[in-house]
């Protein structure tokens, strides 16, 4: 029979739809055609595959070769289909057996020598292969990603010749070495920060609940230092979270280090970044910084210096945890469950409110500067903290007992997060309305306090819910698993006063 079928996976965001490669050999003038909505790199596969087959000492059929990539309405791009196409041609010509083809999926780009080259998006593809119950063969250069997927029979190969020998039962293909986490959280230590007790407290609360944080203060007061130390006090990624995050990195073509695969990402784009760089996009949609920070921290330094349009595109993913990129031919969705930490100066010169009287900005200049940040965006930031200048004598002193290191703070954060996961299965910042009513119940005195604060500060319904979530995180830090007390609510309220 001159028809053979092999299986592979396409790349569409972080999903990986299955592609069936159908190869048919027929009479007529020798030639190869690839159909099924292939883009340029896929159409060029006919030349790469032909030379690779010949370099592997197989015979390329001197017949009419038709390759159909189904489903036909799914755009196909890249060199990821080369290996599946080559094996389909060899199987259709009877040069390799078909026995293993129907139970295995193949991904890899072919060099002209027959060697296999790495392709992007292997990790999300292998997760889908595991769900289907099949096995997989990928290039050895993708072994780091393949090692992360447990309970999957995945093999790695260096060349087309090795894969053909395995199909003919003449050799075995290696399995990737299982991923091992070094246990280190990494990042700079919180003990390096002197003073700033209120900002440190806000950082710890943000870590407990996954809350967004805004730090405002003069230059050189430690805003960036504090933000860079947030990943070090966050709990390590759970295995499922780490796979979701690394799937984004795989699609983006980023390197994956096995020893650090459960570390939380920290992304800090420059304030000149475009909207596409921040949220993703392009003619072939790629993930942006907010998706690369999935389950991690996105740090925006000098927040008012970002283009206002760039900041406004953050409003939807801050609420939904996802970003949908629509183009004329396709719609792609990427995860974006990130924790926003932003830093800003209080005025254009940076010294408004400084005791030294160094600020000479007019009230109009300060108002215009702060107006660069829209109300709806600020309304989505749970904790808003002033970071004042630290006295020089405090900076020159040796580390004090109050300057706790990251390991000490992280132990409290992990214990408090366990309360949240035991109660709702998610961080407090992700609680929905029904869970807020259940887990953030207030007594009559607490309700009266919150009602007065909402009325006095003119807070929105969104801010009301965010205050309750923050209060719940503070209660978890205090070990108050049953209820949110007046002191927890009062502390949560004080973190809304900066931009109200």
Tab-separated table of C-alpha atoms in Angstrom:
chain	number	residue	atom	x	y	z
A	1	UNK	CA	0.000	0.000	0.000
A	2	UNK	CA	1.424	3.401	-0.960
A	3	UNK	CA	-0.351	5.357	1.802
A	4	UNK	CA	1.149	5.930	5.246
A	5	UNK	CA	0.128	8.053	8.231
A	6	UNK	CA	2.324	9.551	10.951
A	7	UNK	CA	1.381	11.804	13.852
A	8	UNK	CA	2.862	15.061	15.107
A	9	UNK	CA	1.791	18.259	16.879
A	10	UNK	CA	1.302	21.831	15.714
A	11	UNK	CA	2.092	24.915	17.779
A	12	UNK	CA	-0.820	27.234	18.583
A	13	UNK	CA	-0.105	29.343	21.626
A	14	UNK	CA	0.514	26.969	24.517
A	15	UNK	CA	-1.836	24.379	23.078
A	16	UNK	CA	-0.576	21.732	20.683
A	17	UNK	CA	-3.292	20.373	18.384
A	18	UNK	CA	-2.556	17.021	16.772
A	19	UNK	CA	-1.584	16.961	13.098
A	20	UNK	CA	-1.992	13.833	10.987
A	21	UNK	CA	0.637	13.564	8.239
A	22	UNK	CA	-0.773	11.530	5.343
A	23	UNK	CA	1.713	10.536	2.641
A	24	UNK	CA	0.637	9.030	-0.669
A	25	UNK	CA	2.874	7.707	-3.480
A	26	UNK	CA	1.402	7.585	-6.956
A	27	UNK	CA	2.468	7.292	-10.580
A	28	UNK	CA	3.367	10.275	-12.711
A	29	UNK	CA	6.296	12.623	-12.957
A	30	UNK	CA	8.479	12.572	-9.823
A	31	UNK	CA	7.755	15.463	-7.504
A	32	UNK	CA	6.618	16.351	-4.003
A	33	UNK	CA	3.719	18.558	-2.968
A	34	UNK	CA	2.690	19.496	0.565
A	35	UNK	CA	-0.904	20.552	1.189
A	36	UNK	CA	-2.876	21.437	4.313
A	37	UNK	CA	-2.266	25.185	4.747
A	38	UNK	CA	1.561	25.007	4.990
A	39	UNK	CA	3.546	28.209	5.382
A	40	UNK	CA	6.905	28.854	3.707
A	41	UNK	CA	9.080	26.882	6.139
A	42	UNK	CA	6.768	23.864	5.843
A	43	UNK	CA	6.681	23.997	2.052
A	44	UNK	CA	10.478	24.026	2.044
A	45	UNK	CA	10.453	20.772	4.005
A	46	UNK	CA	10.195	18.833	0.730
A	47	UNK	CA	13.794	19.765	-0.096
A	48	UNK	CA	15.148	19.249	3.424
A	49	UNK	CA	13.412	15.885	3.735
A	50	UNK	CA	14.550	14.652	0.319
A	51	UNK	CA	18.219	15.426	0.957
A	52	UNK	CA	18.064	14.098	4.544
A	53	UNK	CA	16.578	10.779	3.369
A	54	UNK	CA	19.279	10.414	0.739
A	55	UNK	CA	22.011	11.336	3.265
A	56	UNK	CA	20.673	8.588	5.541
A	57	UNK	CA	21.236	6.084	2.691
A	58	UNK	CA	17.543	5.485	2.056
A	59	UNK	CA	15.977	5.831	-1.354
A	60	UNK	CA	13.749	8.817	-2.020
A	61	UNK	CA	10.769	7.591	-4.100
A	62	UNK	CA	11.015	8.422	-7.813
A	63	UNK	CA	7.224	8.849	-7.861
A	64	UNK	CA	4.624	11.513	-7.252
A	65	UNK	CA	4.654	12.221	-3.465
A	66	UNK	CA	1.657	13.997	-1.925
A	67	UNK	CA	1.848	15.041	1.730
A	68	UNK	CA	-1.367	16.168	3.430
A	69	UNK	CA	-1.214	17.851	6.843
A	70	UNK	CA	-4.603	17.439	8.498
A	71	UNK	CA	-6.646	19.239	9.683
A	72	UNK	CA	-6.373	21.274	6.525
A	73	UNK	CA	-7.713	24.520	8.056
A	74	UNK	CA	-5.024	24.726	10.772
A	75	UNK	CA	-2.045	26.898	9.731
A	76	UNK	CA	1.242	24.969	9.822
A	77	UNK	CA	4.551	26.743	10.378
A	78	UNK	CA	8.156	25.907	11.193
A	79	UNK	CA	10.312	22.852	10.684
A	80	UNK	CA	8.691	20.727	13.385
A	81	UNK	CA	6.957	18.491	10.797
A	82	UNK	CA	10.144	17.366	8.990
A	83	UNK	CA	10.662	14.142	10.932
A	84	UNK	CA	7.030	13.030	10.644
A	85	UNK	CA	7.013	13.780	6.896
A	86	UNK	CA	10.257	11.865	6.306
A	87	UNK	CA	9.020	8.806	8.230
A	88	UNK	CA	5.721	8.921	6.355
A	89	UNK	CA	7.522	8.890	3.000
A	90	UNK	CA	9.766	6.002	4.064
A	91	UNK	CA	6.796	4.035	5.444
A	92	UNK	CA	4.721	4.629	2.301
A	93	UNK	CA	7.614	3.269	0.232
A	94	UNK	CA	7.978	0.198	2.461
A	95	UNK	CA	11.463	1.128	3.691
A	96	UNK	CA	10.504	1.232	7.388
A	97	UNK	CA	7.757	-0.773	9.135
A	98	UNK	CA	4.508	0.909	10.175
A	99	UNK	CA	4.055	-1.045	13.401
A	100	UNK	CA	5.135	1.731	15.810
A	101	UNK	CA	3.904	4.688	13.813
A	102	UNK	CA	0.281	4.627	14.957
A	103	UNK	CA	1.216	4.615	18.661
A	104	UNK	CA	3.907	7.294	18.545
A	105	UNK	CA	4.167	10.984	17.669
A	106	UNK	CA	7.244	12.555	16.086
A	107	UNK	CA	8.614	16.101	16.215
A	108	UNK	CA	11.854	17.513	14.909
A	109	UNK	CA	13.500	19.562	12.190
A	110	UNK	CA	15.876	17.800	9.811
A	111	UNK	CA	19.287	19.036	8.746
A	112	UNK	CA	20.471	18.120	5.267
A	113	UNK	CA	22.771	15.551	6.873
A	114	UNK	CA	19.793	13.810	8.476
A	115	UNK	CA	20.569	15.183	11.951
A	116	UNK	CA	17.676	16.298	14.144
A	117	UNK	CA	17.478	19.899	15.306
A	118	UNK	CA	15.516	21.293	18.247
A	119	UNK	CA	12.080	22.855	17.755
A	120	UNK	CA	10.095	25.258	19.916
A	121	UNK	CA	7.022	24.239	21.869
A	122	UNK	CA	8.014	20.643	22.612
A	123	UNK	CA	6.921	20.757	26.273
A	124	UNK	CA	3.245	21.680	25.672
A	125	UNK	CA	3.169	19.172	22.818
A	126	UNK	CA	4.438	16.374	25.071
A	127	UNK	CA	1.847	17.230	27.714
A	128	UNK	CA	-0.841	16.706	25.091
A	129	UNK	CA	0.816	13.490	23.903
A	130	UNK	CA	0.726	12.170	27.473
A	131	UNK	CA	-2.996	12.926	27.669
A	132	UNK	CA	-3.535	10.924	24.463
A	133	UNK	CA	-1.755	7.847	25.858
A	134	UNK	CA	0.813	7.633	23.051
A	135	UNK	CA	4.608	7.773	23.126
A	136	UNK	CA	6.819	10.382	21.470
A	137	UNK	CA	10.168	10.875	19.759
A	138	UNK	CA	11.872	14.281	19.883
A	139	UNK	CA	15.364	15.635	19.090
A	140	UNK	CA	18.006	15.135	21.749
A	141	UNK	CA	18.402	18.918	21.883
A	142	UNK	CA	14.909	19.024	23.425
A	143	UNK	CA	15.746	16.432	26.084
A	144	UNK	CA	15.610	19.013	28.901
A	145	UNK	CA	11.954	19.737	28.174
A	146	UNK	CA	11.116	16.081	27.615
A	147	UNK	CA	12.595	15.179	31.004
A	148	UNK	CA	10.018	17.337	32.775
A	149	UNK	CA	7.025	15.270	31.620
A	150	UNK	CA	6.449	12.333	33.927
A	151	UNK	CA	4.461	9.198	33.067
A	152	UNK	CA	5.257	9.502	29.366
A	153	UNK	CA	7.272	7.144	27.176
A	154	UNK	CA	9.396	9.708	25.346
A	155	UNK	CA	12.583	8.936	23.413
A	156	UNK	CA	15.300	11.270	22.144
A	157	UNK	CA	17.317	10.853	18.959
A	158	UNK	CA	20.171	12.598	17.200
A	159	UNK	CA	19.271	11.729	13.624
A	160	UNK	CA	16.741	10.291	11.209
A	161	UNK	CA	18.917	7.172	10.943
A	162	UNK	CA	18.557	6.475	14.683
A	163	UNK	CA	14.771	6.816	14.529
A	164	UNK	CA	14.573	4.462	11.533
A	165	UNK	CA	16.767	1.905	13.303
A	166	UNK	CA	14.410	2.065	16.298
A	167	UNK	CA	11.362	1.570	14.069
A	168	UNK	CA	13.071	-1.475	12.543
A	169	UNK	CA	13.845	-2.873	16.023
A	170	UNK	CA	17.562	-2.735	15.291
A	171	UNK	CA	18.439	-0.257	18.053
A	172	UNK	CA	16.981	1.462	21.096
A	173	UNK	CA	16.482	5.178	21.620
A	174	UNK	CA	17.498	6.805	24.890
A	175	UNK	CA	14.982	8.212	27.340
A	176	UNK	CA	15.790	11.645	28.807
A	177	UNK	CA	17.119	11.765	32.344
A	178	UNK	CA	14.429	12.655	34.863
A	179	UNK	CA	14.435	16.289	35.935
A	180	UNK	CA	15.888	17.014	39.372
A	181	UNK	CA	15.258	20.265	41.213
A	182	UNK	CA	18.186	21.614	43.240
A	183	UNK	CA	15.792	22.890	45.928
A	184	UNK	CA	17.222	26.415	45.800
A	185	UNK	CA	14.841	29.351	45.477
A	186	UNK	CA	17.612	31.711	44.376
A	187	UNK	CA	17.648	35.461	44.108
A	188	UNK	CA	19.078	38.183	46.365
A	189	UNK	CA	18.433	38.066	50.106
A	190	UNK	CA	15.917	40.291	51.899
A	191	UNK	CA	18.486	40.760	54.676
A	192	UNK	CA	20.295	43.203	52.368
A	193	UNK	CA	17.476	45.740	52.850
A	194	UNK	CA	17.956	48.084	55.821
A	195	UNK	CA	14.939	49.580	57.531
A	196	UNK	CA	11.743	50.014	55.448
A	197	UNK	CA	9.681	47.985	57.908
A	198	UNK	CA	6.338	48.941	56.372
A	199	UNK	CA	7.527	48.088	52.855
A	200	UNK	CA	8.942	44.765	54.066
A	201	UNK	CA	5.628	44.000	55.742
A	202	UNK	CA	3.758	44.818	52.515
A	203	UNK	CA	6.156	42.586	50.560
A	204	UNK	CA	5.455	39.686	52.934
A	205	UNK	CA	1.677	40.167	52.688
A	206	UNK	CA	1.956	40.333	48.886
A	207	UNK	CA	3.898	37.076	48.902
A	208	UNK	CA	1.306	35.337	51.073
A	209	UNK	CA	-1.690	36.183	48.910
A	210	UNK	CA	-0.144	36.796	45.484
A	211	UNK	CA	-1.286	40.440	45.666
A	212	UNK	CA	-0.159	43.221	43.330
A	213	UNK	CA	2.110	45.836	44.919
A	214	UNK	CA	2.993	49.476	44.165
A	215	UNK	CA	6.042	51.067	45.807
A	216	UNK	CA	6.284	54.873	45.719
A	217	UNK	CA	9.177	56.945	46.991
A	218	UNK	CA	12.196	59.079	46.159
A	219	UNK	CA	15.117	57.660	44.148
A	220	UNK	CA	17.481	55.357	46.010
A	221	UNK	CA	15.168	54.352	48.850
A	222	UNK	CA	15.223	50.615	48.022
A	223	UNK	CA	12.142	50.126	45.831
A	224	UNK	CA	13.987	48.042	43.238
A	225	UNK	CA	15.863	46.123	45.963
A	226	UNK	CA	12.583	45.152	47.578
A	227	UNK	CA	10.984	44.090	44.286
A	228	UNK	CA	13.959	41.925	43.312
A	229	UNK	CA	13.705	40.079	46.619
A	230	UNK	CA	10.053	39.097	46.264
A	231	UNK	CA	10.765	35.847	44.332
A	232	UNK	CA	13.095	34.778	47.158
A	233	UNK	CA	10.292	34.802	49.740
A	234	UNK	CA	7.653	33.221	47.511
A	235	UNK	CA	7.007	29.470	47.824
A	236	UNK	CA	8.602	27.328	45.092
A	237	UNK	CA	6.434	26.527	42.118
A	238	UNK	CA	4.326	23.417	42.420
A	239	UNK	CA	5.065	20.850	39.724
A	240	UNK	CA	1.878	21.643	37.793
A	241	UNK	CA	2.552	25.393	37.988
A	242	UNK	CA	6.139	24.919	36.849
A	243	UNK	CA	5.024	22.947	33.788
A	244	UNK	CA	2.532	25.683	32.852
A	245	UNK	CA	5.250	28.326	33.153
A	246	UNK	CA	7.869	26.352	31.259
A	247	UNK	CA	5.368	25.590	28.501
A	248	UNK	CA	5.304	29.335	27.799
A	249	UNK	CA	9.104	29.444	27.789
A	250	UNK	CA	9.180	26.478	25.411
A	251	UNK	CA	6.841	28.204	22.958
A	252	UNK	CA	8.964	31.363	23.183
A	253	UNK	CA	12.157	29.418	22.457
A	254	UNK	CA	13.711	30.219	25.857
A	255	UNK	CA	16.278	27.930	27.465
A	256	UNK	CA	15.054	25.617	30.221
A	257	UNK	CA	17.465	24.737	33.042
A	258	UNK	CA	16.544	21.478	34.727
A	259	UNK	CA	18.189	22.362	38.050
A	260	UNK	CA	16.066	25.498	38.411
A	261	UNK	CA	12.810	24.389	36.827
A	262	UNK	CA	10.685	25.152	39.909
A	263	UNK	CA	11.974	28.669	40.490
A	264	UNK	CA	9.474	31.467	40.016
A	265	UNK	CA	10.203	33.712	37.028
A	266	UNK	CA	11.084	37.375	37.526
A	267	UNK	CA	10.638	39.636	34.502
A	268	UNK	CA	11.615	43.315	34.493
A	269	UNK	CA	11.000	44.916	31.070
A	270	UNK	CA	12.352	48.411	30.395
A	271	UNK	CA	9.885	51.294	30.389
A	272	UNK	CA	10.419	51.734	26.629
A	273	UNK	CA	8.844	48.307	25.965
A	274	UNK	CA	5.973	48.272	23.486
A	275	UNK	CA	2.523	46.846	24.081
A	276	UNK	CA	3.383	43.820	21.914
A	277	UNK	CA	6.558	43.186	23.929
A	278	UNK	CA	4.575	43.365	27.148
A	279	UNK	CA	1.465	41.309	26.341
A	280	UNK	CA	2.571	39.388	23.240
A	281	UNK	CA	1.544	39.515	19.620
A	282	UNK	CA	2.999	39.634	16.136
A	283	UNK	CA	1.813	38.128	12.874
A	284	UNK	CA	2.641	34.735	14.395
A	285	UNK	CA	1.566	35.445	17.991
A	286	UNK	CA	4.299	34.946	20.578
A	287	UNK	CA	4.068	35.309	24.361
A	288	UNK	CA	4.996	38.642	25.912
A	289	UNK	CA	6.515	39.562	29.262
A	290	UNK	CA	3.276	39.047	31.187
A	291	UNK	CA	3.085	35.447	29.974
A	292	UNK	CA	6.783	34.818	30.611
A	293	UNK	CA	6.043	35.975	34.184
A	294	UNK	CA	3.223	33.401	34.562
A	295	UNK	CA	3.130	32.206	38.205
A	296	UNK	CA	5.961	34.648	38.900
A	297	UNK	CA	6.689	38.353	39.270
A	298	UNK	CA	6.430	41.130	36.680
A	299	UNK	CA	8.370	44.175	37.871
A	300	UNK	CA	7.663	47.512	36.192
A	301	UNK	CA	10.184	50.080	37.384
A	302	UNK	CA	9.493	53.781	36.761
A	303	UNK	CA	5.832	52.967	36.176
A	304	UNK	CA	4.701	56.445	34.994
A	305	UNK	CA	7.442	56.433	32.334
A	306	UNK	CA	5.728	53.576	30.482
A	307	UNK	CA	3.515	54.646	27.612
A	308	UNK	CA	-0.037	54.977	28.922
A	309	UNK	CA	-1.404	52.769	26.129
A	310	UNK	CA	1.088	50.054	27.128
A	311	UNK	CA	-0.082	50.174	30.743
A	312	UNK	CA	-3.753	50.099	29.839
A	313	UNK	CA	-3.381	46.751	28.059
A	314	UNK	CA	-2.521	45.268	31.462
A	315	UNK	CA	-5.989	45.892	32.848
A	316	UNK	CA	-7.665	42.786	31.424
A	317	UNK	CA	-4.927	40.216	32.216
A	318	UNK	CA	-4.630	41.616	35.755
A	319	UNK	CA	-8.235	40.488	36.267
A	320	UNK	CA	-8.492	37.369	34.113
A	321	UNK	CA	-4.977	35.893	34.311
A	322	UNK	CA	-4.986	35.299	30.540
A	323	UNK	CA	-4.339	37.305	27.381
A	324	UNK	CA	-6.088	36.632	24.076
A	325	UNK	CA	-4.363	37.849	20.905
A	326	UNK	CA	-6.679	38.047	17.900
A	327	UNK	CA	-5.413	38.230	14.325
A	328	UNK	CA	-7.236	38.003	11.011
A	329	UNK	CA	-6.316	34.342	10.516
A	330	UNK	CA	-6.222	33.069	14.103
A	331	UNK	CA	-6.858	33.737	17.772
A	332	UNK	CA	-4.229	32.686	20.282
A	333	UNK	CA	-4.489	32.656	24.067
A	334	UNK	CA	-1.586	32.687	26.523
A	335	UNK	CA	-1.683	32.329	30.325
A	336	UNK	CA	-0.715	35.442	32.309
A	337	UNK	CA	-1.305	34.746	36.012
A	338	UNK	CA	1.485	37.074	37.144
A	339	UNK	CA	2.072	39.135	40.271
A	340	UNK	CA	2.618	42.797	39.417
A	341	UNK	CA	5.149	44.806	41.408
A	342	UNK	CA	5.553	48.413	40.292
A	343	UNK	CA	7.773	51.248	41.466
A	344	UNK	CA	7.375	54.965	40.908
A	345	UNK	CA	8.623	58.340	42.088
A	346	UNK	CA	6.107	60.689	43.706
A	347	UNK	CA	6.805	63.516	41.224
A	348	UNK	CA	8.878	64.284	38.077
A	349	UNK	CA	12.009	65.158	40.069
A	350	UNK	CA	11.359	62.312	42.494
A	351	UNK	CA	11.586	64.203	45.792
A	352	UNK	CA	8.020	65.309	46.591
A	353	UNK	CA	7.455	65.003	50.335
A	354	UNK	CA	11.163	64.560	51.071
A	355	UNK	CA	12.078	66.156	54.447
A	356	UNK	CA	15.093	67.827	52.842
A	357	UNK	CA	12.871	70.091	50.740
A	358	UNK	CA	14.634	69.155	47.493
A	359	UNK	CA	11.448	69.072	45.377
A	360	UNK	CA	10.675	72.149	43.279
A	361	UNK	CA	7.834	70.661	41.217
A	362	UNK	CA	4.643	72.664	41.063
A	363	UNK	CA	1.335	71.071	42.117
A	364	UNK	CA	0.261	71.072	38.456
A	365	UNK	CA	3.415	69.172	37.435
A	366	UNK	CA	2.854	66.590	40.173
A	367	UNK	CA	-0.794	66.179	39.171
A	368	UNK	CA	0.102	65.677	35.491
A	369	UNK	CA	2.821	63.188	36.423
A	370	UNK	CA	0.530	61.056	38.560
A	371	UNK	CA	-2.257	61.310	35.964
A	372	UNK	CA	-0.141	59.156	33.663
A	373	UNK	CA	-1.516	56.237	35.676
A	374	UNK	CA	-5.221	55.705	35.154
A	375	UNK	CA	-7.625	55.149	38.007
A	376	UNK	CA	-8.783	51.742	36.734
A	377	UNK	CA	-5.174	50.486	36.665
A	378	UNK	CA	-4.394	51.724	40.183
A	379	UNK	CA	-7.674	50.259	41.389
A	380	UNK	CA	-6.338	46.803	40.489
A	381	UNK	CA	-3.228	47.148	42.687
A	382	UNK	CA	-3.946	45.720	46.137
A	383	UNK	CA	-1.079	47.146	48.179
A	384	UNK	CA	0.157	50.722	47.708
A	385	UNK	CA	3.094	51.661	49.920
A	386	UNK	CA	5.284	54.701	50.473
A	387	UNK	CA	9.003	53.950	50.661
A	388	UNK	CA	10.648	56.917	52.430
A	389	UNK	CA	14.322	57.760	52.554
A	390	UNK	CA	16.254	55.729	55.139
A	391	UNK	CA	18.356	57.768	57.602
A	392	UNK	CA	22.076	57.448	56.980
A	393	UNK	CA	22.757	56.153	60.480
A	394	UNK	CA	20.423	53.199	59.798
A	395	UNK	CA	22.232	52.406	56.550
A	396	UNK	CA	25.627	52.436	58.256
A	397	UNK	CA	24.574	50.125	61.067
A	398	UNK	CA	25.180	46.388	61.001
A	399	UNK	CA	22.293	44.080	60.264
A	400	UNK	CA	19.685	44.200	63.025
A	401	UNK	CA	17.353	41.436	64.218
A	402	UNK	CA	14.462	43.165	62.443
A	403	UNK	CA	16.287	42.830	59.091
A	404	UNK	CA	15.171	39.230	58.593
A	405	UNK	CA	16.607	37.138	55.787
A	406	UNK	CA	14.564	35.648	52.954
A	407	UNK	CA	14.546	32.127	54.411
A	408	UNK	CA	12.935	33.303	57.662
A	409	UNK	CA	10.244	35.306	55.894
A	410	UNK	CA	9.639	32.542	53.337
A	411	UNK	CA	8.921	30.044	56.115
A	412	UNK	CA	6.082	32.266	57.360
A	413	UNK	CA	4.829	32.836	53.815
A	414	UNK	CA	4.746	29.113	53.057
A	415	UNK	CA	2.841	28.358	56.283
A	416	UNK	CA	0.293	31.103	55.565
A	417	UNK	CA	-0.182	29.974	51.965
A	418	UNK	CA	-0.886	26.466	53.168
A	419	UNK	CA	-3.879	27.869	55.067
A	420	UNK	CA	-5.168	29.445	51.845
A	421	UNK	CA	-4.690	26.302	49.763
A	422	UNK	CA	-6.314	24.120	52.408
A	423	UNK	CA	-9.293	26.481	52.490
A	424	UNK	CA	-9.826	27.373	48.826
A	425	UNK	CA	-7.149	25.580	46.775
A	426	UNK	CA	-5.675	28.871	45.510
A	427	UNK	CA	-3.922	32.065	46.721
A	428	UNK	CA	-6.129	34.692	48.326
A	429	UNK	CA	-5.653	37.144	45.444
A	430	UNK	CA	-7.484	34.695	43.159
A	431	UNK	CA	-10.584	34.234	45.343
A	432	UNK	CA	-13.856	34.764	43.479
A	433	UNK	CA	-16.875	36.591	44.926
A	434	UNK	CA	-18.513	33.518	46.442
A	435	UNK	CA	-15.252	32.439	48.086
A	436	UNK	CA	-14.718	35.956	49.447
A	437	UNK	CA	-18.121	35.816	51.141
A	438	UNK	CA	-17.255	32.435	52.625
A	439	UNK	CA	-13.611	32.951	53.641
A	440	UNK	CA	-13.510	36.700	54.416
A	441	UNK	CA	-16.609	36.929	56.587
A	442	UNK	CA	-16.678	40.030	58.818
A	443	UNK	CA	-18.311	40.666	62.158
A	444	UNK	CA	-20.672	43.644	62.649
A	445	UNK	CA	-17.912	45.965	63.938
A	446	UNK	CA	-15.609	45.046	61.063
A	447	UNK	CA	-18.390	45.600	58.519
A	448	UNK	CA	-19.075	49.040	59.963
A	449	UNK	CA	-15.379	49.948	59.805
A	450	UNK	CA	-15.094	48.836	56.198
A	451	UNK	CA	-18.292	50.677	55.197
A	452	UNK	CA	-16.979	53.947	56.681
A	453	UNK	CA	-13.616	53.503	54.939
A	454	UNK	CA	-15.161	52.736	51.559
A	455	UNK	CA	-17.383	55.805	51.853
A	456	UNK	CA	-14.614	58.134	53.040
A	457	UNK	CA	-12.023	57.018	50.498
A	458	UNK	CA	-14.522	56.676	47.644
A	459	UNK	CA	-13.451	53.124	46.889
A	460	UNK	CA	-14.975	50.979	44.152
A	461	UNK	CA	-16.558	47.551	44.515
A	462	UNK	CA	-13.357	46.095	43.062
A	463	UNK	CA	-11.271	47.811	45.756
A	464	UNK	CA	-13.725	46.550	48.395
A	465	UNK	CA	-13.114	42.947	47.353
A	466	UNK	CA	-9.371	43.468	47.117
A	467	UNK	CA	-9.250	44.877	50.650
A	468	UNK	CA	-11.029	41.761	51.909
A	469	UNK	CA	-8.537	39.521	50.098
A	470	UNK	CA	-5.583	41.405	51.602
A	471	UNK	CA	-7.164	41.228	55.063
A	472	UNK	CA	-7.552	37.484	54.604
A	473	UNK	CA	-3.824	37.181	53.805
A	474	UNK	CA	-2.921	39.216	56.891
A	475	UNK	CA	-5.146	36.948	58.985
A	476	UNK	CA	-3.407	33.890	57.514
A	477	UNK	CA	-0.037	35.367	58.494
A	478	UNK	CA	-1.340	35.748	62.045
A	479	UNK	CA	-2.648	32.186	62.039
A	480	UNK	CA	-6.270	33.334	62.289
A	481	UNK	CA	-7.787	30.661	60.072
A	482	UNK	CA	-11.372	31.202	61.229
A	483	UNK	CA	-12.128	34.862	60.657
A	484	UNK	CA	-10.824	38.266	59.600
A	485	UNK	CA	-10.396	40.493	62.636
A	486	UNK	CA	-10.610	44.258	63.038
A	487	UNK	CA	-6.814	44.606	63.195
A	488	UNK	CA	-6.405	42.654	59.943
A	489	UNK	CA	-8.957	44.827	58.187
A	490	UNK	CA	-7.430	48.055	59.520
A	491	UNK	CA	-3.971	47.072	58.250
A	492	UNK	CA	-5.384	46.170	54.832
A	493	UNK	CA	-7.098	49.567	54.636
A	494	UNK	CA	-3.931	51.495	55.340
A	495	UNK	CA	-2.363	50.038	52.187
A	496	UNK	CA	-5.047	51.710	50.009
A	497	UNK	CA	-4.348	55.304	51.064
A	498	UNK	CA	-1.505	56.133	48.667
A	499	UNK	CA	-3.506	56.676	45.474
A	500	UNK	CA	-7.090	56.786	46.737
